N, CA, C and O atoms as a Maestro MAE file, in Angstrom:
{
 s_m_m2io_version
 :::
 2.0.0
}

f_m_ct {
 s_m_title
 :::
 protein
 m_atom[268] {
  # First column is atom index #
  i_m_mmod_type
  r_m_x_coord
  r_m_y_coord
  r_m_z_coord
  i_m_residue_number
  s_m_chain_name
  s_m_pdb_residue_name
  s_m_pdb_atom_name
  i_m_atomic_number
  :::
  1 25 -23.800 -64.176 -18.362 1 A "MET " " N  " 7
  2 3 -24.656 -65.203 -17.917 1 A "MET " " CA " 6
  3 2 -26.026 -65.234 -18.901 1 A "MET " " C  " 6
  4 15 -26.537 -64.201 -19.335 1 A "MET " " O  " 8
  5 25 -26.485 -66.451 -19.152 2 A "ILE " " N  " 7
  6 3 -27.639 -66.470 -19.798 2 A "ILE " " CA " 6
  7 2 -28.704 -67.098 -19.066 2 A "ILE " " C  " 6
  8 15 -28.514 -68.179 -18.510 2 A "ILE " " O  " 8
  9 25 -30.088 -66.356 -19.011 3 A "LEU " " N  " 7
  10 3 -30.978 -66.822 -18.204 3 A "LEU " " CA " 6
  11 2 -32.202 -66.782 -18.986 3 A "LEU " " C  " 6
  12 15 -32.395 -65.732 -19.598 3 A "LEU " " O  " 8
  13 25 -33.057 -67.689 -19.093 4 A "LEU " " N  " 7
  14 3 -34.369 -67.717 -19.735 4 A "LEU " " CA " 6
  15 2 -35.421 -67.408 -18.722 4 A "LEU " " C  " 6
  16 15 -35.490 -67.997 -17.643 4 A "LEU " " O  " 8
  17 25 -36.340 -66.348 -19.150 5 A "VAL " " N  " 7
  18 3 -37.452 -66.026 -18.298 5 A "VAL " " CA " 6
  19 2 -38.618 -65.936 -19.084 5 A "VAL " " C  " 6
  20 15 -38.619 -65.333 -20.157 5 A "VAL " " O  " 8
  21 25 -39.812 -66.611 -18.526 6 A "SER " " N  " 7
  22 3 -40.897 -66.302 -19.354 6 A "SER " " CA " 6
  23 2 -41.675 -65.083 -18.914 6 A "SER " " C  " 6
  24 15 -41.985 -64.898 -17.737 6 A "SER " " O  " 8
  25 25 -41.985 -64.244 -19.915 7 A "VAL " " N  " 7
  26 3 -42.548 -63.031 -19.910 7 A "VAL " " CA " 6
  27 2 -43.980 -62.887 -20.665 7 A "VAL " " C  " 6
  28 15 -44.383 -63.714 -21.483 7 A "VAL " " O  " 8
  29 25 -44.628 -61.828 -20.314 8 A "ARG " " N  " 7
  30 3 -46.015 -61.409 -21.063 8 A "ARG " " CA " 6
  31 2 -45.767 -60.360 -21.972 8 A "ARG " " C  " 6
  32 15 -45.125 -59.408 -21.527 8 A "ARG " " O  " 8
  33 25 -46.138 -60.325 -23.159 9 A "PRO " " N  " 7
  34 3 -46.109 -59.375 -23.983 9 A "PRO " " CA " 6
  35 2 -46.889 -58.104 -23.581 9 A "PRO " " C  " 6
  36 15 -48.043 -58.160 -23.158 9 A "PRO " " O  " 8
  37 25 -46.133 -56.849 -23.749 10 A "GLY " " N  " 7
  38 3 -46.653 -55.645 -23.365 10 A "GLY " " CA " 6
  39 2 -46.349 -55.398 -21.929 10 A "GLY " " C  " 6
  40 15 -46.714 -54.322 -21.455 10 A "GLY " " O  " 8
  41 25 -45.769 -56.201 -21.228 11 A "VAL " " N  " 7
  42 3 -45.564 -55.865 -19.654 11 A "VAL " " CA " 6
  43 2 -44.175 -55.312 -19.490 11 A "VAL " " C  " 6
  44 15 -43.235 -55.721 -20.171 11 A "VAL " " O  " 8
  45 25 -44.060 -54.360 -18.561 12 A "LYS " " N  " 7
  46 3 -42.726 -53.613 -18.373 12 A "LYS " " CA " 6
  47 2 -42.013 -54.568 -17.413 12 A "LYS " " C  " 6
  48 15 -42.563 -55.196 -16.508 12 A "LYS " " O  " 8
  49 25 -40.581 -54.596 -17.766 13 A "TYR " " N  " 7
  50 3 -39.769 -55.455 -16.912 13 A "TYR " " CA " 6
  51 2 -38.327 -54.574 -16.606 13 A "TYR " " C  " 6
  52 15 -38.069 -53.616 -17.334 13 A "TYR " " O  " 8
  53 25 -37.578 -54.882 -15.698 14 A "GLN " " N  " 7
  54 3 -36.384 -54.302 -15.352 14 A "GLN " " CA " 6
  55 2 -35.292 -55.411 -15.272 14 A "GLN " " C  " 6
  56 15 -35.338 -56.433 -14.588 14 A "GLN " " O  " 8
  57 25 -34.320 -55.008 -16.097 15 A "ASN " " N  " 7
  58 3 -33.084 -55.946 -16.163 15 A "ASN " " CA " 6
  59 2 -31.856 -55.244 -15.588 15 A "ASN " " C  " 6
  60 15 -31.503 -54.176 -16.088 15 A "ASN " " O  " 8
  61 25 -31.129 -55.824 -14.483 16 A "SER " " N  " 7
  62 3 -30.143 -55.170 -13.884 16 A "SER " " CA " 6
  63 2 -28.922 -56.018 -13.695 16 A "SER " " C  " 6
  64 15 -29.132 -57.210 -13.471 16 A "SER " " O  " 8
  65 25 -27.610 -55.579 -13.749 17 A "VAL " " N  " 7
  66 3 -26.486 -56.202 -13.591 17 A "VAL " " CA " 6
  67 2 -25.605 -55.359 -12.709 17 A "VAL " " C  " 6
  68 15 -25.654 -54.130 -12.773 17 A "VAL " " O  " 8
  69 25 -24.768 -56.022 -11.854 18 A "VAL " " N  " 7
  70 3 -23.705 -55.312 -10.957 18 A "VAL " " CA " 6
  71 2 -22.565 -55.678 -11.406 18 A "VAL " " C  " 6
  72 15 -22.312 -56.881 -11.339 18 A "VAL " " O  " 8
  73 25 -21.608 -54.806 -11.957 19 A "ALA " " N  " 7
  74 3 -20.521 -54.984 -12.501 19 A "ALA " " CA " 6
  75 2 -19.291 -53.950 -12.334 19 A "ALA " " C  " 6
  76 15 -19.492 -52.813 -11.906 19 A "ALA " " O  " 8
  77 25 -18.118 -54.368 -12.664 20 A "ARG " " N  " 7
  78 3 -17.036 -53.344 -12.466 20 A "ARG " " CA " 6
  79 2 -15.952 -53.970 -13.483 20 A "ARG " " C  " 6
  80 15 -15.964 -55.165 -13.780 20 A "ARG " " O  " 8
  81 25 -15.090 -53.122 -13.946 21 A "CYS " " N  " 7
  82 3 -14.010 -53.051 -14.898 21 A "CYS " " CA " 6
  83 2 -12.791 -53.223 -14.089 21 A "CYS " " C  " 6
  84 15 -12.293 -52.201 -13.617 21 A "CYS " " O  " 8
  85 25 -12.248 -54.331 -13.863 22 A "PHE " " N  " 7
  86 3 -11.034 -54.550 -13.000 22 A "PHE " " CA " 6
  87 2 -9.789 -53.842 -13.625 22 A "PHE " " C  " 6
  88 15 -9.007 -53.260 -12.873 22 A "PHE " " O  " 8
  89 25 -9.603 -53.869 -14.808 23 A "GLN " " N  " 7
  90 3 -8.329 -53.451 -15.297 23 A "GLN " " CA " 6
  91 2 -8.393 -51.968 -16.026 23 A "GLN " " C  " 6
  92 15 -7.561 -51.564 -16.839 23 A "GLN " " O  " 8
  93 25 -9.422 -51.324 -15.619 24 A "GLY " " N  " 7
  94 3 -9.484 -49.979 -16.042 24 A "GLY " " CA " 6
  95 2 -10.839 -49.629 -16.791 24 A "GLY " " C  " 6
  96 15 -11.642 -50.524 -17.053 24 A "GLY " " O  " 8
  97 25 -11.066 -48.344 -17.119 25 A "PRO " " N  " 7
  98 3 -12.472 -48.043 -17.459 25 A "PRO " " CA " 6
  99 2 -12.618 -48.837 -18.989 25 A "PRO " " C  " 6
  100 15 -11.645 -49.106 -19.693 25 A "PRO " " O  " 8
  101 25 -13.758 -49.087 -19.272 26 A "SER " " N  " 7
  102 3 -14.330 -49.829 -20.511 26 A "SER " " CA " 6
  103 2 -15.759 -49.666 -20.508 26 A "SER " " C  " 6
  104 15 -16.421 -49.139 -19.613 26 A "SER " " O  " 8
  105 25 -16.227 -50.217 -21.706 27 A "MET " " N  " 7
  106 3 -17.752 -50.160 -21.884 27 A "MET " " CA " 6
  107 2 -18.259 -51.482 -21.540 27 A "MET " " C  " 6
  108 15 -17.666 -52.548 -21.704 27 A "MET " " O  " 8
  109 25 -19.620 -51.268 -20.962 28 A "GLY " " N  " 7
  110 3 -20.332 -52.530 -20.690 28 A "GLY " " CA " 6
  111 2 -21.700 -52.513 -21.313 28 A "GLY " " C  " 6
  112 15 -22.108 -51.530 -21.931 28 A "GLY " " O  " 8
  113 25 -22.428 -53.647 -21.139 29 A "ARG " " N  " 7
  114 3 -23.944 -53.638 -21.655 29 A "ARG " " CA " 6
  115 2 -24.825 -54.291 -20.799 29 A "ARG " " C  " 6
  116 15 -24.359 -55.128 -20.026 29 A "ARG " " O  " 8
  117 25 -26.008 -54.055 -20.802 30 A "VAL " " N  " 7
  118 3 -27.195 -54.723 -20.279 30 A "VAL " " CA " 6
  119 2 -28.020 -55.221 -21.677 30 A "VAL " " C  " 6
  120 15 -28.330 -54.429 -22.568 30 A "VAL " " O  " 8
  121 25 -28.301 -56.583 -21.709 31 A "GLN " " N  " 7
  122 3 -28.961 -56.898 -23.075 31 A "GLN " " CA " 6
  123 2 -29.917 -57.898 -22.736 31 A "GLN " " C  " 6
  124 15 -29.668 -58.650 -21.794 31 A "GLN " " O  " 8
  125 25 -31.122 -58.021 -23.465 32 A "ILE " " N  " 7
  126 3 -32.161 -58.901 -23.387 32 A "ILE " " CA " 6
  127 2 -32.464 -59.132 -24.813 32 A "ILE " " C  " 6
  128 15 -32.718 -58.262 -25.646 32 A "ILE " " O  " 8
  129 25 -32.401 -60.519 -25.013 33 A "ASN " " N  " 7
  130 3 -32.758 -61.071 -26.428 33 A "ASN " " CA " 6
  131 2 -34.056 -61.608 -26.251 33 A "ASN " " C  " 6
  132 15 -34.237 -62.534 -25.460 33 A "ASN " " O  " 8
  133 25 -35.094 -61.051 -27.000 34 A "TRP " " N  " 7
  134 3 -36.438 -61.464 -26.900 34 A "TRP " " CA " 6
  135 2 -36.560 -62.668 -27.939 34 A "TRP " " C  " 6
  136 15 -36.094 -62.660 -29.078 34 A "TRP " " O  " 8
  137 25 -37.311 -63.759 -27.305 35 A "LEU " " N  " 7
  138 3 -37.679 -65.026 -28.083 35 A "LEU " " CA " 6
  139 2 -39.091 -65.082 -28.149 35 A "LEU " " C  " 6
  140 15 -39.719 -64.600 -27.207 35 A "LEU " " O  " 8
  141 25 -39.692 -65.582 -29.093 36 A "ASP " " N  " 7
  142 3 -41.192 -66.019 -29.114 36 A "ASP " " CA " 6
  143 2 -41.365 -67.454 -28.354 36 A "ASP " " C  " 6
  144 15 -40.395 -68.106 -27.967 36 A "ASP " " O  " 8
  145 25 -42.610 -67.829 -28.203 37 A "LYS " " N  " 7
  146 3 -42.902 -69.044 -27.519 37 A "LYS " " CA " 6
  147 2 -42.181 -70.310 -28.097 37 A "LYS " " C  " 6
  148 15 -42.027 -71.300 -27.382 37 A "LYS " " O  " 8
  149 25 -41.766 -70.277 -29.317 38 A "ASP " " N  " 7
  150 3 -41.217 -71.453 -29.883 38 A "ASP " " CA " 6
  151 2 -39.579 -71.210 -29.686 38 A "ASP " " C  " 6
  152 15 -38.861 -72.162 -29.995 38 A "ASP " " O  " 8
  153 25 -39.022 -70.145 -29.252 39 A "GLY " " N  " 7
  154 3 -37.668 -69.863 -28.943 39 A "GLY " " CA " 6
  155 2 -37.020 -69.261 -30.031 39 A "GLY " " C  " 6
  156 15 -35.789 -69.254 -30.071 39 A "GLY " " O  " 8
  157 25 -37.826 -68.658 -31.090 40 A "LYS " " N  " 7
  158 3 -37.292 -67.965 -32.202 40 A "LYS " " CA " 6
  159 2 -36.920 -66.492 -31.850 40 A "LYS " " C  " 6
  160 15 -37.711 -65.868 -31.142 40 A "LYS " " O  " 8
  161 25 -35.937 -65.969 -32.226 41 A "PHE " " N  " 7
  162 3 -35.511 -64.665 -31.899 41 A "PHE " " CA " 6
  163 2 -36.338 -63.566 -32.646 41 A "PHE " " C  " 6
  164 15 -36.511 -63.543 -33.865 41 A "PHE " " O  " 8
  165 25 -36.771 -62.756 -31.842 42 A "ILE " " N  " 7
  166 3 -37.462 -61.563 -32.028 42 A "ILE " " CA " 6
  167 2 -36.671 -60.380 -32.364 42 A "ILE " " C  " 6
  168 15 -36.545 -59.932 -33.504 42 A "ILE " " O  " 8
  169 25 -36.148 -59.906 -31.306 43 A "ASN " " N  " 7
  170 3 -35.299 -58.760 -31.380 43 A "ASN " " CA " 6
  171 2 -34.482 -58.483 -29.892 43 A "ASN " " C  " 6
  172 15 -34.773 -59.187 -28.925 43 A "ASN " " O  " 8
  173 25 -33.634 -57.609 -29.799 44 A "ALA " " N  " 7
  174 3 -32.906 -57.464 -28.797 44 A "ALA " " CA " 6
  175 2 -33.063 -56.044 -28.125 44 A "ALA " " C  " 6
  176 15 -33.318 -55.095 -28.866 44 A "ALA " " O  " 8
  177 25 -32.925 -55.837 -26.755 45 A "SER " " N  " 7
  178 3 -33.028 -54.505 -26.003 45 A "SER " " CA " 6
  179 2 -31.549 -54.452 -25.506 45 A "SER " " C  " 6
  180 15 -31.034 -55.372 -24.871 45 A "SER " " O  " 8
  181 25 -30.964 -53.392 -25.821 46 A "ILE " " N  " 7
  182 3 -29.363 -53.232 -25.538 46 A "ILE " " CA " 6
  183 2 -29.334 -51.975 -24.902 46 A "ILE " " C  " 6
  184 15 -29.869 -51.025 -25.476 46 A "ILE " " O  " 8
  185 25 -28.670 -51.785 -23.555 47 A "LYS " " N  " 7
  186 3 -28.217 -50.537 -22.968 47 A "LYS " " CA " 6
  187 2 -26.649 -50.605 -22.743 47 A "LYS " " C  " 6
  188 15 -26.163 -51.538 -22.103 47 A "LYS " " O  " 8
  189 25 -25.927 -49.670 -23.244 48 A "THR " " N  " 7
  190 3 -24.539 -49.657 -22.809 48 A "THR " " CA " 6
  191 2 -24.265 -48.732 -21.753 48 A "THR " " C  " 6
  192 15 -25.083 -47.850 -21.494 48 A "THR " " O  " 8
  193 25 -23.010 -48.868 -21.011 49 A "PHE " " N  " 7
  194 3 -22.749 -48.069 -19.877 49 A "PHE " " CA " 6
  195 2 -21.110 -47.859 -19.841 49 A "PHE " " C  " 6
  196 15 -20.304 -48.638 -20.350 49 A "PHE " " O  " 8
  197 25 -20.880 -46.991 -19.335 50 A "ASP " " N  " 7
  198 3 -19.273 -46.620 -18.927 50 A "ASP " " CA " 6
  199 2 -19.033 -47.468 -17.689 50 A "ASP " " C  " 6
  200 15 -19.606 -47.170 -16.641 50 A "ASP " " O  " 8
  201 25 -18.266 -48.441 -17.756 51 A "CYS " " N  " 7
  202 3 -17.965 -49.336 -16.778 51 A "CYS " " CA " 6
  203 2 -16.633 -48.879 -15.916 51 A "CYS " " C  " 6
  204 15 -15.677 -48.581 -16.633 51 A "CYS " " O  " 8
  205 25 -16.441 -48.788 -14.654 52 A "SER " " N  " 7
  206 3 -15.523 -48.202 -13.957 52 A "SER " " CA " 6
  207 2 -14.804 -49.432 -12.926 52 A "SER " " C  " 6
  208 15 -15.185 -50.602 -12.883 52 A "SER " " O  " 8
  209 25 -13.815 -48.911 -12.224 53 A "HIS " " N  " 7
  210 3 -13.230 -49.874 -11.331 53 A "HIS " " CA " 6
  211 2 -14.219 -50.249 -10.099 53 A "HIS " " C  " 6
  212 15 -14.084 -51.346 -9.556 53 A "HIS " " O  " 8
  213 25 -15.118 -49.424 -9.702 54 A "ASP " " N  " 7
  214 3 -16.100 -49.592 -8.646 54 A "ASP " " CA " 6
  215 2 -17.283 -50.438 -8.877 54 A "ASP " " C  " 6
  216 15 -17.982 -50.257 -9.873 54 A "ASP " " O  " 8
  217 25 -17.572 -51.451 -7.917 55 A "TRP " " N  " 7
  218 3 -19.004 -52.118 -8.275 55 A "TRP " " CA " 6
  219 2 -20.120 -51.155 -8.480 55 A "TRP " " C  " 6
  220 15 -20.330 -50.248 -7.675 55 A "TRP " " O  " 8
  221 25 -20.791 -51.329 -9.476 56 A "THR " " N  " 7
  222 3 -22.079 -50.336 -9.802 56 A "THR " " CA " 6
  223 2 -23.021 -51.199 -10.335 56 A "THR " " C  " 6
  224 15 -22.710 -52.141 -11.064 56 A "THR " " O  " 8
  225 25 -24.417 -50.869 -9.938 57 A "GLU " " N  " 7
  226 3 -25.542 -51.501 -10.575 57 A "GLU " " CA " 6
  227 2 -25.927 -50.527 -11.788 57 A "GLU " " C  " 6
  228 15 -26.057 -49.304 -11.760 57 A "GLU " " O  " 8
  229 25 -26.082 -51.475 -12.932 58 A "TYR " " N  " 7
  230 3 -26.650 -50.823 -14.112 58 A "TYR " " CA " 6
  231 2 -27.882 -51.431 -14.322 58 A "TYR " " C  " 6
  232 15 -27.999 -52.588 -13.917 58 A "TYR " " O  " 8
  233 25 -29.032 -50.778 -14.990 59 A "SER " " N  " 7
  234 3 -30.275 -51.288 -15.181 59 A "SER " " CA " 6
  235 2 -30.979 -50.690 -16.216 59 A "SER " " C  " 6
  236 15 -30.671 -49.520 -16.439 59 A "SER " " O  " 8
  237 25 -31.937 -51.240 -16.980 60 A "MET " " N  " 7
  238 3 -32.790 -50.825 -17.982 60 A "MET " " CA " 6
  239 2 -34.243 -51.273 -17.877 60 A "MET " " C  " 6
  240 15 -34.410 -52.467 -17.629 60 A "MET " " O  " 8
  241 25 -35.245 -50.559 -18.017 61 A "ILE " " N  " 7
  242 3 -36.604 -50.760 -18.084 61 A "ILE " " CA " 6
  243 2 -37.122 -50.836 -19.414 61 A "ILE " " C  " 6
  244 15 -37.075 -49.871 -20.177 61 A "ILE " " O  " 8
  245 25 -37.659 -52.042 -19.753 62 A "VAL " " N  " 7
  246 3 -38.052 -52.438 -20.918 62 A "VAL " " CA " 6
  247 2 -39.553 -53.051 -21.014 62 A "VAL " " C  " 6
  248 15 -40.009 -53.591 -20.006 62 A "VAL " " O  " 8
  249 25 -40.290 -52.986 -22.135 63 A "ILE " " N  " 7
  250 3 -41.578 -53.565 -22.424 63 A "ILE " " CA " 6
  251 2 -41.447 -54.773 -23.167 63 A "ILE " " C  " 6
  252 15 -40.792 -54.651 -24.202 63 A "ILE " " O  " 8
  253 25 -41.845 -55.779 -22.943 64 A "ALA " " N  " 7
  254 3 -41.852 -57.075 -23.689 64 A "ALA " " CA " 6
  255 2 -42.603 -56.868 -25.049 64 A "ALA " " C  " 6
  256 15 -43.683 -56.279 -25.105 64 A "ALA " " O  " 8
  257 25 -42.011 -57.351 -26.057 65 A "PRO " " N  " 7
  258 3 -42.491 -57.019 -27.467 65 A "PRO " " CA " 6
  259 2 -43.791 -58.002 -27.605 65 A "PRO " " C  " 6
  260 15 -43.961 -59.029 -26.949 65 A "PRO " " O  " 8
  261 25 -44.642 -57.490 -28.563 66 A "GLN " " N  " 7
  262 3 -45.625 -58.460 -28.872 66 A "GLN " " CA " 6
  263 2 -45.162 -59.572 -29.907 66 A "GLN " " C  " 6
  264 15 -44.297 -59.337 -30.752 66 A "GLN " " O  " 8
  265 25 -45.767 -60.741 -29.789 67 A "GLU " " N  " 7
  266 3 -45.140 -61.710 -30.688 67 A "GLU " " CA " 6
  267 2 -45.389 -61.269 -32.335 67 A "GLU " " C  " 6
  268 15 -44.931 -61.970 -33.238 67 A "GLU " " O  " 8
  :::
 }
 m_bond[267] {
  # First column is bond index #
  i_m_from
  i_m_to
  i_m_order
  :::
  1 1 2 1
  2 2 3 1
  3 3 4 2
  4 3 5 1
  5 5 6 1
  6 6 7 1
  7 7 8 2
  8 7 9 1
  9 9 10 1
  10 10 11 1
  11 11 12 2
  12 11 13 1
  13 13 14 1
  14 14 15 1
  15 15 16 2
  16 15 17 1
  17 17 18 1
  18 18 19 1
  19 19 20 2
  20 19 21 1
  21 21 22 1
  22 22 23 1
  23 23 24 2
  24 23 25 1
  25 25 26 1
  26 26 27 1
  27 27 28 2
  28 27 29 1
  29 29 30 1
  30 30 31 1
  31 31 32 2
  32 31 33 1
  33 33 34 1
  34 34 35 1
  35 35 36 2
  36 35 37 1
  37 37 38 1
  38 38 39 1
  39 39 40 2
  40 39 41 1
  41 41 42 1
  42 42 43 1
  43 43 44 2
  44 43 45 1
  45 45 46 1
  46 46 47 1
  47 47 48 2
  48 47 49 1
  49 49 50 1
  50 50 51 1
  51 51 52 2
  52 51 53 1
  53 53 54 1
  54 54 55 1
  55 55 56 2
  56 55 57 1
  57 57 58 1
  58 58 59 1
  59 59 60 2
  60 59 61 1
  61 61 62 1
  62 62 63 1
  63 63 64 2
  64 63 65 1
  65 65 66 1
  66 66 67 1
  67 67 68 2
  68 67 69 1
  69 69 70 1
  70 70 71 1
  71 71 72 2
  72 71 73 1
  73 73 74 1
  74 74 75 1
  75 75 76 2
  76 75 77 1
  77 77 78 1
  78 78 79 1
  79 79 80 2
  80 79 81 1
  81 81 82 1
  82 82 83 1
  83 83 84 2
  84 83 85 1
  85 85 86 1
  86 86 87 1
  87 87 88 2
  88 87 89 1
  89 89 90 1
  90 90 91 1
  91 91 92 2
  92 91 93 1
  93 93 94 1
  94 94 95 1
  95 95 96 2
  96 95 97 1
  97 97 98 1
  98 98 99 1
  99 99 100 2
  100 99 101 1
  101 101 102 1
  102 102 103 1
  103 103 104 2
  104 103 105 1
  105 105 106 1
  106 106 107 1
  107 107 108 2
  108 107 109 1
  109 109 110 1
  110 110 111 1
  111 111 112 2
  112 111 113 1
  113 113 114 1
  114 114 115 1
  115 115 116 2
  116 115 117 1
  117 117 118 1
  118 118 119 1
  119 119 120 2
  120 119 121 1
  121 121 122 1
  122 122 123 1
  123 123 124 2
  124 123 125 1
  125 125 126 1
  126 126 127 1
  127 127 128 2
  128 127 129 1
  129 129 130 1
  130 130 131 1
  131 131 132 2
  132 131 133 1
  133 133 134 1
  134 134 135 1
  135 135 136 2
  136 135 137 1
  137 137 138 1
  138 138 139 1
  139 139 140 2
  140 139 141 1
  141 141 142 1
  142 142 143 1
  143 143 144 2
  144 143 145 1
  145 145 146 1
  146 146 147 1
  147 147 148 2
  148 147 149 1
  149 149 150 1
  150 150 151 1
  151 151 152 2
  152 151 153 1
  153 153 154 1
  154 154 155 1
  155 155 156 2
  156 155 157 1
  157 157 158 1
  158 158 159 1
  159 159 160 2
  160 159 161 1
  161 161 162 1
  162 162 163 1
  163 163 164 2
  164 163 165 1
  165 165 166 1
  166 166 167 1
  167 167 168 2
  168 167 169 1
  169 169 170 1
  170 170 171 1
  171 171 172 2
  172 171 173 1
  173 173 174 1
  174 174 175 1
  175 175 176 2
  176 175 177 1
  177 177 178 1
  178 178 179 1
  179 179 180 2
  180 179 181 1
  181 181 182 1
  182 182 183 1
  183 183 184 2
  184 183 185 1
  185 185 186 1
  186 186 187 1
  187 187 188 2
  188 187 189 1
  189 189 190 1
  190 190 191 1
  191 191 192 2
  192 191 193 1
  193 193 194 1
  194 194 195 1
  195 195 196 2
  196 195 197 1
  197 197 198 1
  198 198 199 1
  199 199 200 2
  200 199 201 1
  201 201 202 1
  202 202 203 1
  203 203 204 2
  204 203 205 1
  205 205 206 1
  206 206 207 1
  207 207 208 2
  208 207 209 1
  209 209 210 1
  210 210 211 1
  211 211 212 2
  212 211 213 1
  213 213 214 1
  214 214 215 1
  215 215 216 2
  216 215 217 1
  217 217 218 1
  218 218 219 1
  219 219 220 2
  220 219 221 1
  221 221 222 1
  222 222 223 1
  223 223 224 2
  224 223 225 1
  225 225 226 1
  226 226 227 1
  227 227 228 2
  228 227 229 1
  229 229 230 1
  230 230 231 1
  231 231 232 2
  232 231 233 1
  233 233 234 1
  234 234 235 1
  235 235 236 2
  236 235 237 1
  237 237 238 1
  238 238 239 1
  239 239 240 2
  240 239 241 1
  241 241 242 1
  242 242 243 1
  243 243 244 2
  244 243 245 1
  245 245 246 1
  246 246 247 1
  247 247 248 2
  248 247 249 1
  249 249 250 1
  250 250 251 1
  251 251 252 2
  252 251 253 1
  253 253 254 1
  254 254 255 1
  255 255 256 2
  256 255 257 1
  257 257 258 1
  258 258 259 1
  259 259 260 2
  260 259 261 1
  261 261 262 1
  262 262 263 1
  263 263 264 2
  264 263 265 1
  265 265 266 1
  266 266 267 1
  267 267 268 2
  :::
 }
}
């Protein structure tokens, strides 16, 4: 799912996902692509996790980059 959210530089945010791997253990990831005010890519924050058969919440705390 792609969701655009306006943020303020230097402010802390939490990104979460609830996921499971239906067909067996696998890797998953939580990712934020940071864009500037004009929609130009700045960088990405990524956290990987070991996904299991059970529904589990995964999250990461990040600080929005300066432009």
